[in-house]
């Protein structure tokens, strides 16, 4: 008894081939650029742009983020102009990569310049390099300011870091491939001894000001007493004027109250009848 032959219809075969083809494709997402790697492990062709589907049945496709790549520096301790080490300095630098430079950067630069993102399974081009450049720029910019003035000059330091990084890229002929879009100093904290010294100075200044106020008050009081003593005749004149007004009031019958002079010592030599 012969076994019946299984026939695959053309339509089914086409569906299977389509599924196989789609399963062996990589789509380049927005904000990414791809590179095709041949069976011989060499880069083949130009950059693959976002939105394109690229087969990986033969060879492979590498994808690289090119937009808003963040370099995060945490817990750094740069030296300030007064030779104090900051307790904490945190910085974020954001850069982008020109899509047309992806192939050149991947092919010509050392792998140590790049970083592999295990979660996204992507290579981040020039991330390690930019981390080093940003770190050096931060230390150089902070060195221009004293420990207690670093936080107040945060914006100037951000601008200086961006300038230094941009000039470094230009000197390495990377300014057309890499662009810095943002530098943000997220946290600045001077050393504990610097903060303690600053607080002690403020306390001393407040105490000194309190003493100065006491001296100024005593000086004003002394001036007031001296002025009164210098014008004793004027006070006597005012007292005489007051007594005169009282006498005139009594004479005019406007005062019904018995008025006793301020130097009254009692009635003496009174004759009784």
Protein backbone atom coordinates (compact mmCIF):
# COMPACT_ATOMS: atom_id res chain seq x y z
CA UNK A 1 0.00 0.00 0.00
CA UNK A 2 1.60 3.28 -1.06
CA UNK A 3 1.77 6.38 1.20
CA UNK A 4 -0.11 9.35 -0.24
CA UNK A 5 2.07 12.34 -1.19
CA UNK A 6 1.57 15.68 0.64
CA UNK A 7 1.18 18.58 -1.73
CA UNK A 8 1.83 22.19 -0.57
CA UNK A 9 -0.32 24.64 -2.40
CA UNK A 10 1.37 27.71 -3.93
CA UNK A 11 -0.67 30.06 -1.74
CA UNK A 12 0.42 28.26 1.43
CA UNK A 13 4.00 28.26 0.29
CA UNK A 14 3.84 31.99 -0.36
CA UNK A 15 2.48 32.60 3.16
CA UNK A 16 5.24 30.50 4.68
CA UNK A 17 7.89 32.34 2.73
CA UNK A 18 6.37 35.70 3.72
CA UNK A 19 6.32 34.72 7.40
CA UNK A 20 9.89 33.51 7.19
CA UNK A 21 10.95 36.71 5.47
CA UNK A 22 9.19 38.97 8.00
CA UNK A 23 10.64 36.96 10.86
CA UNK A 24 14.10 37.52 9.49
CA UNK A 25 13.72 41.29 9.13
CA UNK A 26 14.79 44.22 11.26
CA UNK A 27 12.88 47.48 11.16
CA UNK A 28 14.84 50.65 11.81
CA UNK A 29 12.96 52.68 14.42
CA UNK A 30 12.63 56.47 14.58
CA UNK A 31 15.75 58.00 16.08
CA UNK A 32 17.93 55.10 14.94
CA UNK A 33 20.21 54.34 12.03
CA UNK A 34 21.12 50.82 10.88
CA UNK A 35 24.14 49.22 9.28
CA UNK A 36 24.08 45.98 7.35
CA UNK A 37 26.77 43.47 8.28
CA UNK A 38 27.53 40.84 5.70
CA UNK A 39 28.29 37.18 6.27
CA UNK A 40 31.95 38.17 6.18
CA UNK A 41 31.33 40.54 9.16
CA UNK A 42 32.07 43.58 7.01
CA UNK A 43 29.85 46.66 6.78
CA UNK A 44 27.88 46.45 3.57
CA UNK A 45 26.29 49.46 1.92
CA UNK A 46 25.26 52.83 3.28
CA UNK A 47 23.34 53.69 6.46
CA UNK A 48 19.82 52.24 6.77
CA UNK A 49 17.32 54.97 7.55
CA UNK A 50 14.36 54.91 10.01
CA UNK A 51 11.24 53.10 8.79
CA UNK A 52 13.03 50.66 6.52
CA UNK A 53 12.69 46.86 6.78
CA UNK A 54 15.93 44.98 6.28
CA UNK A 55 16.36 41.21 5.97
CA UNK A 56 18.61 39.42 8.41
CA UNK A 57 18.28 35.97 6.86
CA UNK A 58 21.74 36.43 5.42
CA UNK A 59 24.03 38.58 7.54
CA UNK A 60 22.83 40.93 10.25
CA UNK A 61 21.69 44.50 10.87
CA UNK A 62 23.12 46.65 13.66
CA UNK A 63 21.04 49.54 14.96
CA UNK A 64 22.41 52.68 16.59
CA UNK A 65 20.51 55.45 18.44
CA UNK A 66 21.46 58.84 17.02
CA UNK A 67 19.16 61.31 18.80
CA UNK A 68 19.36 62.80 22.29
CA UNK A 69 21.93 60.43 23.74
CA UNK A 70 22.52 61.19 27.43
CA UNK A 71 25.85 61.10 29.20
CA UNK A 72 25.23 61.01 32.96
CA UNK A 73 27.98 61.89 35.41
CA UNK A 74 27.14 61.21 39.07
CA UNK A 75 29.02 61.62 42.35
CA UNK A 76 31.94 63.51 40.85
CA UNK A 77 34.36 65.46 43.07
CA UNK A 78 36.01 68.23 41.05
CA UNK A 79 38.49 70.63 42.65
CA UNK A 80 37.47 74.28 43.03
CA UNK A 81 39.49 77.50 42.79
CA UNK A 82 40.08 77.55 46.57
CA UNK A 83 41.47 73.99 46.42
CA UNK A 84 38.39 72.43 47.97
CA UNK A 85 36.96 69.17 46.66
CA UNK A 86 33.22 69.26 46.06
CA UNK A 87 31.32 66.66 48.04
CA UNK A 88 29.05 65.96 45.06
CA UNK A 89 28.70 67.15 41.48
CA UNK A 90 26.17 65.66 39.05
CA UNK A 91 25.97 66.48 35.35
CA UNK A 92 23.97 65.42 32.31
CA UNK A 93 25.21 66.08 28.75
CA UNK A 94 23.03 65.31 25.72
CA UNK A 95 24.47 64.80 22.24
CA UNK A 96 23.28 63.62 18.84
CA UNK A 97 24.98 61.83 15.95
CA UNK A 98 24.73 62.78 12.30
CA UNK A 99 23.06 59.79 10.56
CA UNK A 100 25.50 59.98 7.67
CA UNK A 101 28.43 59.57 10.08
CA UNK A 102 27.28 56.31 11.68
CA UNK A 103 29.15 54.00 9.32
CA UNK A 104 32.39 55.95 9.61
CA UNK A 105 32.25 56.13 13.41
CA UNK A 106 31.55 52.41 13.75
CA UNK A 107 34.17 51.37 11.21
CA UNK A 108 37.04 53.67 12.12
CA UNK A 109 36.80 54.28 15.87
CA UNK A 110 37.90 51.90 18.58
CA UNK A 111 35.15 49.80 20.19
CA UNK A 112 36.26 51.28 23.52
CA UNK A 113 34.82 54.60 22.29
CA UNK A 114 31.34 53.05 22.19
CA UNK A 115 29.02 51.56 24.84
CA UNK A 116 26.81 48.50 24.52
CA UNK A 117 23.33 48.86 26.03
CA UNK A 118 22.42 45.40 27.30
CA UNK A 119 18.76 46.24 27.86
CA UNK A 120 18.16 47.65 24.37
CA UNK A 121 20.82 45.43 22.79
CA UNK A 122 22.14 48.45 20.92
CA UNK A 123 25.56 49.96 20.55
CA UNK A 124 25.64 53.62 21.62
CA UNK A 125 28.20 55.24 19.38
CA UNK A 126 30.91 57.38 21.01
CA UNK A 127 29.23 57.20 24.42
CA UNK A 128 32.37 56.22 26.34
CA UNK A 129 34.36 58.85 24.48
CA UNK A 130 31.80 61.58 25.22
CA UNK A 131 31.71 60.54 28.88
CA UNK A 132 35.45 61.12 29.17
CA UNK A 133 35.30 64.45 27.32
CA UNK A 134 32.38 65.70 29.44
CA UNK A 135 34.12 64.66 32.66
CA UNK A 136 37.31 66.51 31.73
CA UNK A 137 35.37 69.61 30.71
CA UNK A 138 33.41 69.62 33.97
CA UNK A 139 36.56 69.43 36.10
CA UNK A 140 38.14 72.24 34.10
CA UNK A 141 35.07 74.52 34.30
CA UNK A 142 34.51 74.03 38.04
CA UNK A 143 38.17 74.82 38.75
CA UNK A 144 37.47 78.48 37.89
CA UNK A 145 35.11 79.02 40.85
CA UNK A 146 35.34 78.86 44.63
CA UNK A 147 33.43 76.10 46.39
CA UNK A 148 30.65 78.34 47.72
CA UNK A 149 30.15 80.09 44.36
CA UNK A 150 29.87 77.00 42.14
CA UNK A 151 26.13 76.63 42.69
CA UNK A 152 25.51 80.35 42.05
CA UNK A 153 27.40 80.11 38.75
CA UNK A 154 25.75 76.92 37.56
CA UNK A 155 24.57 78.41 34.27
CA UNK A 156 28.02 79.80 33.45
CA UNK A 157 29.59 76.43 34.23
CA UNK A 158 27.11 74.67 31.91
CA UNK A 159 27.98 77.08 29.11
CA UNK A 160 31.70 76.62 29.72
CA UNK A 161 31.42 72.82 29.68
CA UNK A 162 29.51 72.93 26.40
CA UNK A 163 32.14 75.25 24.91
CA UNK A 164 35.03 73.02 25.99
CA UNK A 165 33.36 69.85 24.68
CA UNK A 166 32.51 71.52 21.36
CA UNK A 167 36.08 72.75 20.92
CA UNK A 168 37.42 69.28 21.75
CA UNK A 169 35.19 67.72 19.09
CA UNK A 170 36.36 70.30 16.55
CA UNK A 171 40.02 69.58 17.36
CA UNK A 172 39.38 65.86 16.79
CA UNK A 173 37.46 66.60 13.56
CA UNK A 174 34.30 65.15 15.09
CA UNK A 175 32.23 68.35 15.17
CA UNK A 176 30.38 67.37 11.98
CA UNK A 177 29.53 63.93 13.36
CA UNK A 178 28.65 64.79 16.97
CA UNK A 179 26.60 67.72 18.26
CA UNK A 180 26.07 68.73 21.91
CA UNK A 181 22.53 69.98 22.48
CA UNK A 182 22.32 70.26 26.28
CA UNK A 183 24.50 70.48 29.37
CA UNK A 184 22.77 70.47 32.74
CA UNK A 185 24.38 70.62 36.17
CA UNK A 186 21.89 68.68 38.30
CA UNK A 187 23.47 68.94 41.71
CA UNK A 188 26.27 70.81 43.47
CA UNK A 189 27.29 70.21 47.10
CA UNK A 190 30.38 71.75 48.73
CA UNK A 191 32.43 69.79 51.25
CA UNK A 192 31.10 69.58 54.81
CA UNK A 193 34.00 71.60 56.29
CA UNK A 194 33.38 74.40 53.78
CA UNK A 195 29.70 74.57 54.75
CA UNK A 196 30.62 74.54 58.47
CA UNK A 197 33.13 77.38 57.96
CA UNK A 198 30.58 79.41 56.01
CA UNK A 199 27.99 78.97 58.76
CA UNK A 200 30.55 80.05 61.38
CA UNK A 201 31.34 83.18 59.40
CA UNK A 202 27.64 84.06 59.11
CA UNK A 203 27.17 83.55 62.86
CA UNK A 204 30.15 85.79 63.62
CA UNK A 205 28.90 88.47 61.24
CA UNK A 206 25.45 88.43 62.86
CA UNK A 207 27.00 88.74 66.35
CA UNK A 208 29.19 91.63 65.19
CA UNK A 209 26.21 93.40 63.69
CA UNK A 210 24.28 93.01 66.96
CA UNK A 211 27.20 94.62 68.85
CA UNK A 212 27.36 97.45 66.33
CA UNK A 213 23.65 98.11 66.83
CA UNK A 214 24.14 98.22 70.61
CA UNK A 215 26.99 100.72 70.22
CA UNK A 216 24.94 102.87 67.82
CA UNK A 217 21.99 102.84 70.24
CA UNK A 218 24.18 103.84 73.21
CA UNK A 219 25.78 106.58 71.11
CA UNK A 220 22.38 108.02 70.14
CA UNK A 221 21.23 107.98 73.77
CA UNK A 222 24.37 109.79 74.87
CA UNK A 223 23.84 112.39 72.16
CA UNK A 224 20.23 112.86 73.30
CA UNK A 225 21.24 113.43 76.94
CA UNK A 226 24.01 115.82 75.91
CA UNK A 227 21.53 117.77 73.81
CA UNK A 228 19.13 118.07 76.73
CA UNK A 229 21.91 119.24 79.07
CA UNK A 230 23.08 121.78 76.52
CA UNK A 231 19.55 123.21 76.29
CA UNK A 232 18.78 123.41 80.06
CA UNK A 233 17.99 127.13 79.74
CA UNK A 234 15.45 126.34 77.09
CA UNK A 235 13.75 123.85 79.43
CA UNK A 236 13.57 126.49 82.20
CA UNK A 237 12.08 128.95 79.73
CA UNK A 238 9.42 126.40 78.68
CA UNK A 239 8.51 125.76 82.34
CA UNK A 240 8.16 129.54 82.97
CA UNK A 241 5.97 129.87 79.88
CA UNK A 242 3.75 127.06 81.12
CA UNK A 243 3.32 128.73 84.53
CA UNK A 244 2.51 132.03 82.83
CA UNK A 245 -0.24 130.40 80.77
CA UNK A 246 -1.70 128.84 83.90
CA UNK A 247 -1.68 132.21 85.71
CA UNK A 248 -3.35 133.94 82.81
CA UNK A 249 -6.02 131.26 82.75
CA UNK A 250 -6.76 131.73 86.45
CA UNK A 251 -6.88 135.51 86.08
CA UNK A 252 -9.35 135.20 83.25
CA UNK A 253 -11.55 132.94 85.34
CA UNK A 254 -11.10 130.07 82.97
CA UNK A 255 -9.56 127.79 85.60
CA UNK A 256 -11.49 126.74 88.72
CA UNK A 257 -8.82 124.41 90.01
CA UNK A 258 -6.48 125.44 92.78
CA UNK A 259 -3.02 125.53 91.35
CA UNK A 260 -0.09 124.85 93.64
CA UNK A 261 3.29 126.08 92.39
CA UNK A 262 5.85 123.39 91.75
CA UNK A 263 8.12 124.90 94.51
CA UNK A 264 5.32 125.27 97.08
CA UNK A 265 6.64 124.50 100.61
CA UNK A 266 3.52 125.04 102.64
CA UNK A 267 1.84 128.12 104.27
CA UNK A 268 4.05 129.82 106.85
CA UNK A 269 3.50 132.80 109.23
CA UNK A 270 -0.29 132.53 108.95
CA UNK A 271 -2.26 134.66 111.47
CA UNK A 272 -5.20 133.01 113.07
CA UNK A 273 -8.21 135.08 114.26
